[in-house]
C-alpha cells in the first residue's frame, strides 16, 4: 500500500463523514436545542447531547492554518453547551495547532493510531457465527463503559447512534446462543471503516475480534471497497488484531480537551 498524504486525507475525511452521518441520526434520536454542527478551520465541531464522547471537532487545519480566533470559536461552541471542548488533532493538521491549544489550556487526553489496509491484499472470511444485530440497545450495551454507566438510556442512545447511520451495519457474534462479541462496519466511497469492537468478558481470548475483522473485510471486498480503516488506541489487543489482519499504522492522532473549569 502506497501511504501518502492523499491516502491519509482520504482516510481522515472518511471518518469525519461517518461522524457526520451519526450526527444526522442524533438529530432524530437525541434532539435538543443545543445540538449543532459548525464549520471551523476546514473541519467541523459537533455537539450531539450531554455527556457523549461524540461531542468533538475533527479535521481542523488539514488544509489551512488554525488561528487563535478559530480556537476561541471552538472553545465557545462547547462552553455555550456546558460541555468540555474536545478536538481531534492528527499528523495532517496545521503544525502550529497543538501549540495554540496548549497555550489556551487544552491537554492531550488520548493518543490514537489511524490504521489502514488495502483490501486487495487482505484475507477475509465469512464466519457463520456472525449476524446483523437487530436489538441495538443490547448491541450497544456490550461495551463495558456502557454497562457501567449510571445513565439508563446510554445503551439505547449509543446503539442507535452508532448502529443505525447511513451505510453502517452492526454485527454480533453468538457463541452457544449467547451474545459474545459485537462490532460495526461503515462505508464511505471506496473506504470501509471498522469500529465498535467489543468482546464480553466471558468470551475473551478466543479470537472473536479477529474473526469479526476477517468477516467485515470479506464483506467490504464483496462491496467493491478498496481500503479499510480504523482508529485505535495504541498498544492494545485491538491494534494487534488489526495489524495481524493486514492493516498498518498510517498516521497518529491525539484527542485534546479543555475541561469545563479550564
C-alpha positions as protocol buffer text, in pm:
chain_id: "A"
residue {
  index: 1
  type: UNK
  ca { x: 0 y: 0 z: 0 }
}
residue {
  index: 2
  type: UNK
  ca { x: 139 y: 338 z: -102 }
}
residue {
  index: 3
  type: UNK
  ca { x: 98 y: 560 z: 204 }
}
residue {
  index: 4
  type: UNK
  ca { x: 98 y: 927 z: 105 }
}
residue {
  index: 5
  type: UNK
  ca { x: -81 y: 1238 z: 224 }
}
residue {
  index: 6
  type: UNK
  ca { x: -364 y: 1191 z: -24 }
}
residue {
  index: 7
  type: UNK
  ca { x: -442 y: 847 z: 119 }
}
residue {
  index: 8
  type: UNK
  ca { x: -421 y: 976 z: 476 }
}
residue {
  index: 9
  type: UNK
  ca { x: -656 y: 1263 z: 398 }
}
residue {
  index: 10
  type: UNK
  ca { x: -899 y: 1020 z: 234 }
}
residue {
  index: 11
  type: UNK
  ca { x: -898 y: 808 z: 549 }
}
residue {
  index: 12
  type: UNK
  ca { x: -944 y: 1102 z: 788 }
}
residue {
  index: 13
  type: UNK
  ca { x: -1224 y: 1255 z: 581 }
}
residue {
  index: 14
  type: UNK
  ca { x: -1396 y: 915 z: 568 }
}
residue {
  index: 15
  type: UNK
  ca { x: -1411 y: 909 z: 948 }
}
residue {
  index: 16
  type: UNK
  ca { x: -1541 y: 1265 z: 957 }
}
residue {
  index: 17
  type: UNK
  ca { x: -1819 y: 1167 z: 717 }
}
residue {
  index: 18
  type: UNK
  ca { x: -1906 y: 871 z: 939 }
}
residue {
  index: 19
  type: UNK
  ca { x: -1937 y: 1108 z: 1237 }
}
residue {
  index: 20
  type: UNK
  ca { x: -2149 y: 1343 z: 1024 }
}
residue {
  index: 21
  type: UNK
  ca { x: -2383 y: 1053 z: 949 }
}
residue {
  index: 22
  type: UNK
  ca { x: -2404 y: 972 z: 1320 }
}
residue {
  index: 23
  type: UNK
  ca { x: -2490 y: 1337 z: 1382 }
}
residue {
  index: 24
  type: UNK
  ca { x: -2781 y: 1313 z: 1141 }
}
residue {
  index: 25
  type: UNK
  ca { x: -2904 y: 1010 z: 1335 }
}
residue {
  index: 26
  type: UNK
  ca { x: -2859 y: 1212 z: 1654 }
}
residue {
  index: 27
  type: UNK
  ca { x: -3090 y: 1481 z: 1521 }
}
residue {
  index: 28
  type: UNK
  ca { x: -3361 y: 1217 z: 1522 }
}
residue {
  index: 29
  type: UNK
  ca { x: -3297 y: 1023 z: 1842 }
}
residue {
  index: 30
  type: UNK
  ca { x: -3150 y: 1286 z: 2080 }
}
residue {
  index: 31
  type: UNK
  ca { x: -3290 y: 1617 z: 1951 }
}
residue {
  index: 32
  type: UNK
  ca { x: -3219 y: 1914 z: 2175 }
}
residue {
  index: 33
  type: UNK
  ca { x: -3192 y: 2290 z: 2143 }
}
residue {
  index: 34
  type: UNK
  ca { x: -2813 y: 2287 z: 2189 }
}
residue {
  index: 35
  type: UNK
  ca { x: -2748 y: 2032 z: 1916 }
}
residue {
  index: 36
  type: UNK
  ca { x: -2539 y: 2191 z: 1642 }
}
residue {
  index: 37
  type: UNK
  ca { x: -2263 y: 2147 z: 1385 }
}
residue {
  index: 38
  type: UNK
  ca { x: -2043 y: 2443 z: 1290 }
}
residue {
  index: 39
  type: UNK
  ca { x: -1755 y: 2465 z: 1038 }
}
residue {
  index: 40
  type: UNK
  ca { x: -1421 y: 2574 z: 1183 }
}
residue {
  index: 41
  type: UNK
  ca { x: -1085 y: 2596 z: 1003 }
}
residue {
  index: 42
  type: UNK
  ca { x: -1175 y: 2347 z: 730 }
}
residue {
  index: 43
  type: UNK
  ca { x: -1327 y: 2098 z: 972 }
}
residue {
  index: 44
  type: UNK
  ca { x: -1636 y: 2078 z: 1189 }
}
residue {
  index: 45
  type: UNK
  ca { x: -1732 y: 2086 z: 1557 }
}
residue {
  index: 46
  type: UNK
  ca { x: -2040 y: 1883 z: 1652 }
}
residue {
  index: 47
  type: UNK
  ca { x: -2249 y: 1866 z: 1965 }
}
residue {
  index: 48
  type: UNK
  ca { x: -2493 y: 1576 z: 1995 }
}
residue {
  index: 49
  type: UNK
  ca { x: -2623 y: 1570 z: 2353 }
}
residue {
  index: 50
  type: UNK
  ca { x: -2490 y: 1594 z: 2712 }
}
residue {
  index: 51
  type: UNK
  ca { x: -2210 y: 1360 z: 2822 }
}
residue {
  index: 52
  type: UNK
  ca { x: -2145 y: 1195 z: 2486 }
}
residue {
  index: 53
  type: UNK
  ca { x: -1787 y: 1138 z: 2368 }
}
residue {
  index: 54
  type: UNK
  ca { x: -1913 y: 1206 z: 2018 }
}
residue {
  index: 55
  type: UNK
  ca { x: -1921 y: 1575 z: 2110 }
}
residue {
  index: 56
  type: UNK
  ca { x: -1597 y: 1666 z: 1934 }
}
residue {
  index: 57
  type: UNK
  ca { x: -1438 y: 1854 z: 1647 }
}
residue {
  index: 58
  type: UNK
  ca { x: -1248 y: 1690 z: 1362 }
}
residue {
  index: 59
  type: UNK
  ca { x: -1038 y: 1775 z: 1057 }
}
residue {
  index: 60
  type: UNK
  ca { x: -948 y: 2128 z: 1170 }
}
residue {
  index: 61
  type: UNK
  ca { x: -638 y: 2265 z: 998 }
}
residue {
  index: 62
  type: UNK
  ca { x: -596 y: 1989 z: 742 }
}
residue {
  index: 63
  type: UNK
  ca { x: -586 y: 2232 z: 452 }
}
residue {
  index: 64
  type: UNK
  ca { x: -539 y: 2568 z: 628 }
}
residue {
  index: 65
  type: UNK
  ca { x: -390 y: 2726 z: 938 }
}
residue {
  index: 66
  type: UNK
  ca { x: -578 y: 2723 z: 1268 }
}
residue {
  index: 67
  type: UNK
  ca { x: -579 y: 3070 z: 1418 }
}
residue {
  index: 68
  type: UNK
  ca { x: -629 y: 3183 z: 1776 }
}
residue {
  index: 69
  type: UNK
  ca { x: -974 y: 3305 z: 1674 }
}
residue {
  index: 70
  type: UNK
  ca { x: -1055 y: 2956 z: 1545 }
}
residue {
  index: 71
  type: UNK
  ca { x: -961 y: 2807 z: 1882 }
}
residue {
  index: 72
  type: UNK
  ca { x: -1175 y: 3063 z: 2062 }
}
residue {
  index: 73
  type: UNK
  ca { x: -1466 y: 2974 z: 1832 }
}
residue {
  index: 74
  type: UNK
  ca { x: -1412 y: 2605 z: 1914 }
}
residue {
  index: 75
  type: UNK
  ca { x: -1393 y: 2675 z: 2286 }
}
residue {
  index: 76
  type: UNK
  ca { x: -1701 y: 2899 z: 2288 }
}
residue {
  index: 77
  type: UNK
  ca { x: -1903 y: 2646 z: 2088 }
}
residue {
  index: 78
  type: UNK
  ca { x: -1868 y: 2386 z: 2364 }
}
residue {
  index: 79
  type: UNK
  ca { x: -1873 y: 2632 z: 2656 }
}
residue {
  index: 80
  type: UNK
  ca { x: -2213 y: 2758 z: 2539 }
}
residue {
  index: 81
  type: UNK
  ca { x: -2333 y: 2397 z: 2560 }
}
residue {
  index: 82
  type: UNK
  ca { x: -2176 y: 2336 z: 2902 }
}
residue {
  index: 83
  type: UNK
  ca { x: -1956 y: 2061 z: 2759 }
}
residue {
  index: 84
  type: UNK
  ca { x: -1579 y: 2003 z: 2757 }
}
residue {
  index: 85
  type: UNK
  ca { x: -1423 y: 2137 z: 2439 }
}
residue {
  index: 86
  type: UNK
  ca { x: -1283 y: 1834 z: 2257 }
}
residue {
  index: 87
  type: UNK
  ca { x: -1091 y: 1818 z: 1929 }
}
residue {
  index: 88
  type: UNK
  ca { x: -901 y: 1551 z: 1735 }
}
residue {
  index: 89
  type: UNK
  ca { x: -562 y: 1663 z: 1601 }
}
residue {
  index: 90
  type: UNK
  ca { x: -372 y: 1445 z: 1355 }
}
residue {
  index: 91
  type: UNK
  ca { x: -37 y: 1447 z: 1179 }
}
residue {
  index: 92
  type: UNK
  ca { x: -228 y: 1605 z: 889 }
}
residue {
  index: 93
  type: UNK
  ca { x: -323 y: 1913 z: 1090 }
}
residue {
  index: 94
  type: UNK
  ca { x: -160 y: 2256 z: 1086 }
}
residue {
  index: 95
  type: UNK
  ca { x: 171 y: 2203 z: 1276 }
}
residue {
  index: 96
  type: UNK
  ca { x: 111 y: 2516 z: 1486 }
}
residue {
  index: 97
  type: UNK
  ca { x: -228 y: 2391 z: 1605 }
}
residue {
  index: 98
  type: UNK
  ca { x: -102 y: 2193 z: 1905 }
}
residue {
  index: 99
  type: UNK
  ca { x: 98 y: 2483 z: 2042 }
}
residue {
  index: 100
  type: UNK
  ca { x: -203 y: 2712 z: 2027 }
}
residue {
  index: 101
  type: UNK
  ca { x: -419 y: 2453 z: 2202 }
}
residue {
  index: 102
  type: UNK
  ca { x: -161 y: 2415 z: 2479 }
}
residue {
  index: 103
  type: UNK
  ca { x: -141 y: 2791 z: 2523 }
}
residue {
  index: 104
  type: UNK
  ca { x: -520 y: 2803 z: 2560 }
}
residue {
  index: 105
  type: UNK
  ca { x: -511 y: 2535 z: 2831 }
}
residue {
  index: 106
  type: UNK
  ca { x: -611 y: 2228 z: 2631 }
}
residue {
  index: 107
  type: UNK
  ca { x: -448 y: 1900 z: 2734 }
}
residue {
  index: 108
  type: UNK
  ca { x: -390 y: 1574 z: 2546 }
}
residue {
  index: 109
  type: UNK
  ca { x: -625 y: 1308 z: 2686 }
}
residue {
  index: 110
  type: UNK
  ca { x: -590 y: 1017 z: 2443 }
}
residue {
  index: 111
  type: UNK
  ca { x: -343 y: 903 z: 2181 }
}
residue {
  index: 112
  type: UNK
  ca { x: -479 y: 723 z: 1876 }
}
residue {
  index: 113
  type: UNK
  ca { x: -340 y: 548 z: 1570 }
}
residue {
  index: 114
  type: UNK
  ca { x: -512 y: 561 z: 1233 }
}
residue {
  index: 115
  type: UNK
  ca { x: -468 y: 222 z: 1067 }
}
residue {
  index: 116
  type: UNK
  ca { x: -549 y: 126 z: 710 }
}
residue {
  index: 117
  type: UNK
  ca { x: -525 y: -170 z: 480 }
}
residue {
  index: 118
  type: UNK
  ca { x: -558 y: -227 z: 108 }
}
residue {
  index: 119
  type: UNK
  ca { x: -840 y: -477 z: 79 }
}
residue {
  index: 120
  type: UNK
  ca { x: -699 y: -641 z: -232 }
}
residue {
  index: 121
  type: UNK
  ca { x: -408 y: -775 z: -27 }
}
residue {
  index: 122
  type: UNK
  ca { x: -604 y: -884 z: 281 }
}
residue {
  index: 123
  type: UNK
  ca { x: -761 y: -1220 z: 362 }
}
residue {
  index: 124
  type: UNK
  ca { x: -1129 y: -1208 z: 450 }
}
residue {
  index: 125
  type: UNK
  ca { x: -1355 y: -1493 z: 555 }
}
residue {
  index: 126
  type: UNK
  ca { x: -1722 y: -1503 z: 648 }
}
residue {
  index: 127
  type: UNK
  ca { x: -1798 y: -1655 z: 988 }
}
residue {
  index: 128
  type: UNK
  ca { x: -2130 y: -1838 z: 1036 }
}
residue {
  index: 129
  type: UNK
  ca { x: -2148 y: -1721 z: 1399 }
}
residue {
  index: 130
  type: UNK
  ca { x: -2181 y: -1358 z: 1289 }
}
residue {
  index: 131
  type: UNK
  ca { x: -2517 y: -1197 z: 1220 }
}
residue {
  index: 132
  type: UNK
  ca { x: -2654 y: -849 z: 1177 }
}
residue {
  index: 133
  type: UNK
  ca { x: -2764 y: -712 z: 1514 }
}
residue {
  index: 134
  type: UNK
  ca { x: -3134 y: -631 z: 1540 }
}
residue {
  index: 135
  type: UNK
  ca { x: -3154 y: -523 z: 1907 }
}
residue {
  index: 136
  type: UNK
  ca { x: -2939 y: -209 z: 1905 }
}
residue {
  index: 137
  type: UNK
  ca { x: -2980 y: -149 z: 2277 }
}
residue {
  index: 138
  type: UNK
  ca { x: -2836 y: -493 z: 2359 }
}
residue {
  index: 139
  type: UNK
  ca { x: -2569 y: -440 z: 2095 }
}
residue {
  index: 140
  type: UNK
  ca { x: -2471 y: -102 z: 2241 }
}
residue {
  index: 141
  type: UNK
  ca { x: -2462 y: -236 z: 2596 }
}
residue {
  index: 142
  type: UNK
  ca { x: -2185 y: -483 z: 2508 }
}
residue {
  index: 143
  type: UNK
  ca { x: -1920 y: -215 z: 2572 }
}
residue {
  index: 144
  type: UNK
  ca { x: -1805 y: -215 z: 2936 }
}
residue {
  index: 145
  type: UNK
  ca { x: -1822 y: 162 z: 2968 }
}
residue {
  index: 146
  type: UNK
  ca { x: -2187 y: 139 z: 2864 }
}
residue {
  index: 147
  type: UNK
  ca { x: -2259 y: -145 z: 3107 }
}
residue {
  index: 148
  type: UNK
  ca { x: -2106 y: 57 z: 3392 }
}
residue {
  index: 149
  type: UNK
  ca { x: -2282 y: 382 z: 3307 }
}
residue {
  index: 150
  type: UNK
  ca { x: -2523 y: 534 z: 3558 }
}
residue {
  index: 151
  type: UNK
  ca { x: -2737 y: 663 z: 3271 }
}
residue {
  index: 152
  type: UNK
  ca { x: -3010 y: 404 z: 3196 }
}
residue {
  index: 153
  type: UNK
  ca { x: -3059 y: 541 z: 2843 }
}
residue {
  index: 154
  type: UNK
  ca { x: -2695 y: 534 z: 2734 }
}
residue {
  index: 155
  type: UNK
  ca { x: -2710 y: 184 z: 2581 }
}
residue {
  index: 156
  type: UNK
  ca { x: -3010 y: 275 z: 2366 }
}
residue {
  index: 157
  type: UNK
  ca { x: -2858 y: 606 z: 2258 }
}
residue {
  index: 158
  type: UNK
  ca { x: -2518 y: 454 z: 2184 }
}
residue {
  index: 159
  type: UNK
  ca { x: -2672 y: 163 z: 1996 }
}
residue {
  index: 160
  type: UNK
  ca { x: -2888 y: 381 z: 1774 }
}
residue {
  index: 161
  type: UNK
  ca { x: -2625 y: 649 z: 1716 }
}
residue {
  index: 162
  type: UNK
  ca { x: -2353 y: 404 z: 1617 }
}
residue {
  index: 163
  type: UNK
  ca { x: -2561 y: 127 z: 1468 }
}
residue {
  index: 164
  type: UNK
  ca { x: -2821 y: 295 z: 1250 }
}
residue {
  index: 165
  type: UNK
  ca { x: -2630 y: 555 z: 1049 }
}
residue {
  index: 166
  type: UNK
  ca { x: -2622 y: 565 z: 671 }
}
residue {
  index: 167
  type: UNK
  ca { x: -2408 y: 282 z: 534 }
}
residue {
  index: 168
  type: UNK
  ca { x: -2350 y: 129 z: 881 }
}
residue {
  index: 169
  type: UNK
  ca { x: -2405 y: -239 z: 960 }
}
residue {
  index: 170
  type: UNK
  ca { x: -2395 y: -352 z: 1327 }
}
residue {
  index: 171
  type: UNK
  ca { x: -2282 y: -710 z: 1384 }
}
residue {
  index: 172
  type: UNK
  ca { x: -2291 y: -952 z: 1672 }
}
residue {
  index: 173
  type: UNK
  ca { x: -2114 y: -1283 z: 1715 }
}
residue {
  index: 174
  type: UNK
  ca { x: -2300 y: -1554 z: 1903 }
}
residue {
  index: 175
  type: UNK
  ca { x: -2141 y: -1847 z: 2086 }
}
residue {
  index: 176
  type: UNK
  ca { x: -2364 y: -2119 z: 2236 }
}
residue {
  index: 177
  type: UNK
  ca { x: -2669 y: -1896 z: 2185 }
}
residue {
  index: 178
  type: UNK
  ca { x: -2508 y: -1616 z: 2387 }
}
residue {
  index: 179
  type: UNK
  ca { x: -2401 y: -1274 z: 2266 }
}
residue {
  index: 180
  type: UNK
  ca { x: -2022 y: -1294 z: 2279 }
}
residue {
  index: 181
  type: UNK
  ca { x: -1888 y: -1000 z: 2078 }
}
residue {
  index: 182
  type: UNK
  ca { x: -2002 y: -702 z: 1873 }
}
residue {
  index: 183
  type: UNK
  ca { x: -1864 y: -468 z: 1608 }
}
residue {
  index: 184
  type: UNK
  ca { x: -1976 y: -242 z: 1326 }
}
residue {
  index: 185
  type: UNK
  ca { x: -1881 y: -159 z: 969 }
}
residue {
  index: 186
  type: UNK
  ca { x: -1936 y: 155 z: 767 }
}
residue {
  index: 187
  type: UNK
  ca { x: -1851 y: 258 z: 414 }
}
residue {
  index: 188
  type: UNK
  ca { x: -1781 y: 599 z: 258 }
}
residue {
  index: 189
  type: UNK
  ca { x: -1699 y: 587 z: -113 }
}
residue {
  index: 190
  type: UNK
  ca { x: -1440 y: 313 z: -158 }
}
residue {
  index: 191
  type: UNK
  ca { x: -1325 y: 324 z: 205 }
}
residue {
  index: 192
  type: UNK
  ca { x: -1465 y: 94 z: 472 }
}
residue {
  index: 193
  type: UNK
  ca { x: -1447 y: 163 z: 844 }
}
residue {
  index: 194
  type: UNK
  ca { x: -1422 y: -87 z: 1128 }
}
residue {
  index: 195
  type: UNK
  ca { x: -1541 y: 30 z: 1469 }
}
residue {
  index: 196
  type: UNK
  ca { x: -1713 y: -55 z: 1798 }
}
residue {
  index: 197
  type: UNK
  ca { x: -1529 y: -384 z: 1850 }
}
residue {
  index: 198
  type: UNK
  ca { x: -1609 y: -523 z: 2197 }
}
residue {
  index: 199
  type: UNK
  ca { x: -1600 y: -873 z: 2342 }
}
residue {
  index: 200
  type: UNK
  ca { x: -1798 y: -970 z: 2650 }
}
residue {
  index: 201
  type: UNK
  ca { x: -1566 y: -1066 z: 2942 }
}
residue {
  index: 202
  type: UNK
  ca { x: -1669 y: -1432 z: 2947 }
}
residue {
  index: 203
  type: UNK
  ca { x: -1579 y: -1476 z: 2579 }
}
residue {
  index: 204
  type: UNK
  ca { x: -1238 y: -1309 z: 2565 }
}
residue {
  index: 205
  type: UNK
  ca { x: -915 y: -1468 z: 2439 }
}
residue {
  index: 206
  type: UNK
  ca { x: -1099 y: -1680 z: 2182 }
}
residue {
  index: 207
  type: UNK
  ca { x: -1003 y: -1484 z: 1872 }
}
residue {
  index: 208
  type: UNK
  ca { x: -1354 y: -1345 z: 1824 }
}
residue {
  index: 209
  type: UNK
  ca { x: -1247 y: -994 z: 1724 }
}
residue {
  index: 210
  type: UNK
  ca { x: -1006 y: -1142 z: 1470 }
}
residue {
  index: 211
  type: UNK
  ca { x: -1297 y: -1338 z: 1326 }
}
residue {
  index: 212
  type: UNK
  ca { x: -1509 y: -1022 z: 1314 }
}
residue {
  index: 213
  type: UNK
  ca { x: -1235 y: -831 z: 1132 }
}
residue {
  index: 214
  type: UNK
  ca { x: -1200 y: -1103 z: 870 }
}
residue {
  index: 215
  type: UNK
  ca { x: -1578 y: -1119 z: 831 }
}
residue {
  index: 216
  type: UNK
  ca { x: -1604 y: -746 z: 764 }
}
residue {
  index: 217
  type: UNK
  ca { x: -1301 y: -749 z: 535 }
}
residue {
  index: 218
  type: UNK
  ca { x: -1471 y: -1008 z: 320 }
}
residue {
  index: 219
  type: UNK
  ca { x: -1796 y: -809 z: 307 }
}
residue {
  index: 220
  type: UNK
  ca { x: -1608 y: -491 z: 212 }
}
residue {
  index: 221
  type: UNK
  ca { x: -1424 y: -680 z: -61 }
}
residue {
  index: 222
  type: UNK
  ca { x: -1756 y: -804 z: -198 }
}
residue {
  index: 223
  type: UNK
  ca { x: -1892 y: -447 z: -185 }
}
residue {
  index: 224
  type: UNK
  ca { x: -1605 y: -323 z: -402 }
}
residue {
  index: 225
  type: UNK
  ca { x: -1425 y: -116 z: -137 }
}
residue {
  index: 226
  type: UNK
  ca { x: -1054 y: -51 z: -191 }
}
residue {
  index: 227
  type: UNK
  ca { x: -940 y: 45 z: 158 }
}
residue {
  index: 228
  type: UNK
  ca { x: -1036 y: -33 z: 515 }
}
residue {
  index: 229
  type: UNK
  ca { x: -959 y: 198 z: 807 }
}
residue {
  index: 230
  type: UNK
  ca { x: -988 y: 205 z: 1185 }
}
residue {
  index: 231
  type: UNK
  ca { x: -892 y: 439 z: 1468 }
}
residue {
  index: 232
  type: UNK
  ca { x: -744 y: 252 z: 1764 }
}
residue {
  index: 233
  type: UNK
  ca { x: -571 y: 333 z: 2094 }
}
residue {
  index: 234
  type: UNK
  ca { x: -203 y: 234 z: 2058 }
}
residue {
  index: 235
  type: UNK
  ca { x: -54 y: -86 z: 2200 }
}
residue {
  index: 236
  type: UNK
  ca { x: -385 y: -261 z: 2260 }
}
residue {
  index: 237
  type: UNK
  ca { x: -517 y: -602 z: 2162 }
}
residue {
  index: 238
  type: UNK
  ca { x: -746 y: -425 z: 1915 }
}
residue {
  index: 239
  type: UNK
  ca { x: -449 y: -272 z: 1738 }
}
residue {
  index: 240
  type: UNK
  ca { x: -262 y: -602 z: 1730 }
}
residue {
  index: 241
  type: UNK
  ca { x: -569 y: -778 z: 1587 }
}
residue {
  index: 242
  type: UNK
  ca { x: -592 y: -519 z: 1308 }
}
residue {
  index: 243
  type: UNK
  ca { x: -222 y: -548 z: 1229 }
}
residue {
  index: 244
  type: UNK
  ca { x: -238 y: -926 z: 1213 }
}
residue {
  index: 245
  type: UNK
  ca { x: -522 y: -890 z: 964 }
}
residue {
  index: 246
  type: UNK
  ca { x: -301 y: -680 z: 735 }
}
residue {
  index: 247
  type: UNK
  ca { x: -367 y: -323 z: 846 }
}
residue {
  index: 248
  type: UNK
  ca { x: -85 y: -83 z: 929 }
}
residue {
  index: 249
  type: UNK
  ca { x: -42 y: 243 z: 1115 }
}
residue {
  index: 250
  type: UNK
  ca { x: -56 y: 531 z: 867 }
}
residue {
  index: 251
  type: UNK
  ca { x: -57 y: 836 z: 1095 }
}
residue {
  index: 252
  type: UNK
  ca { x: -104 y: 948 z: 1455 }
}
residue {
  index: 253
  type: UNK
  ca { x: -388 y: 1136 z: 1620 }
}
residue {
  index: 254
  type: UNK
  ca { x: -445 y: 1287 z: 1961 }
}
residue {
  index: 255
  type: UNK
  ca { x: -765 y: 1390 z: 2135 }
}
residue {
  index: 256
  type: UNK
  ca { x: -726 y: 1728 z: 2308 }
}
residue {
  index: 257
  type: UNK
  ca { x: -970 y: 1854 z: 2568 }
}
residue {
  index: 258
  type: UNK
  ca { x: -1038 y: 2168 z: 2769 }
}
residue {
  index: 259
  type: UNK
  ca { x: -1243 y: 2078 z: 3078 }
}
residue {
  index: 260
  type: UNK
  ca { x: -1538 y: 2295 z: 3172 }
}
residue {
  index: 261
  type: UNK
  ca { x: -1342 y: 2452 z: 3455 }
}
residue {
  index: 262
  type: UNK
  ca { x: -1049 y: 2534 z: 3224 }
}
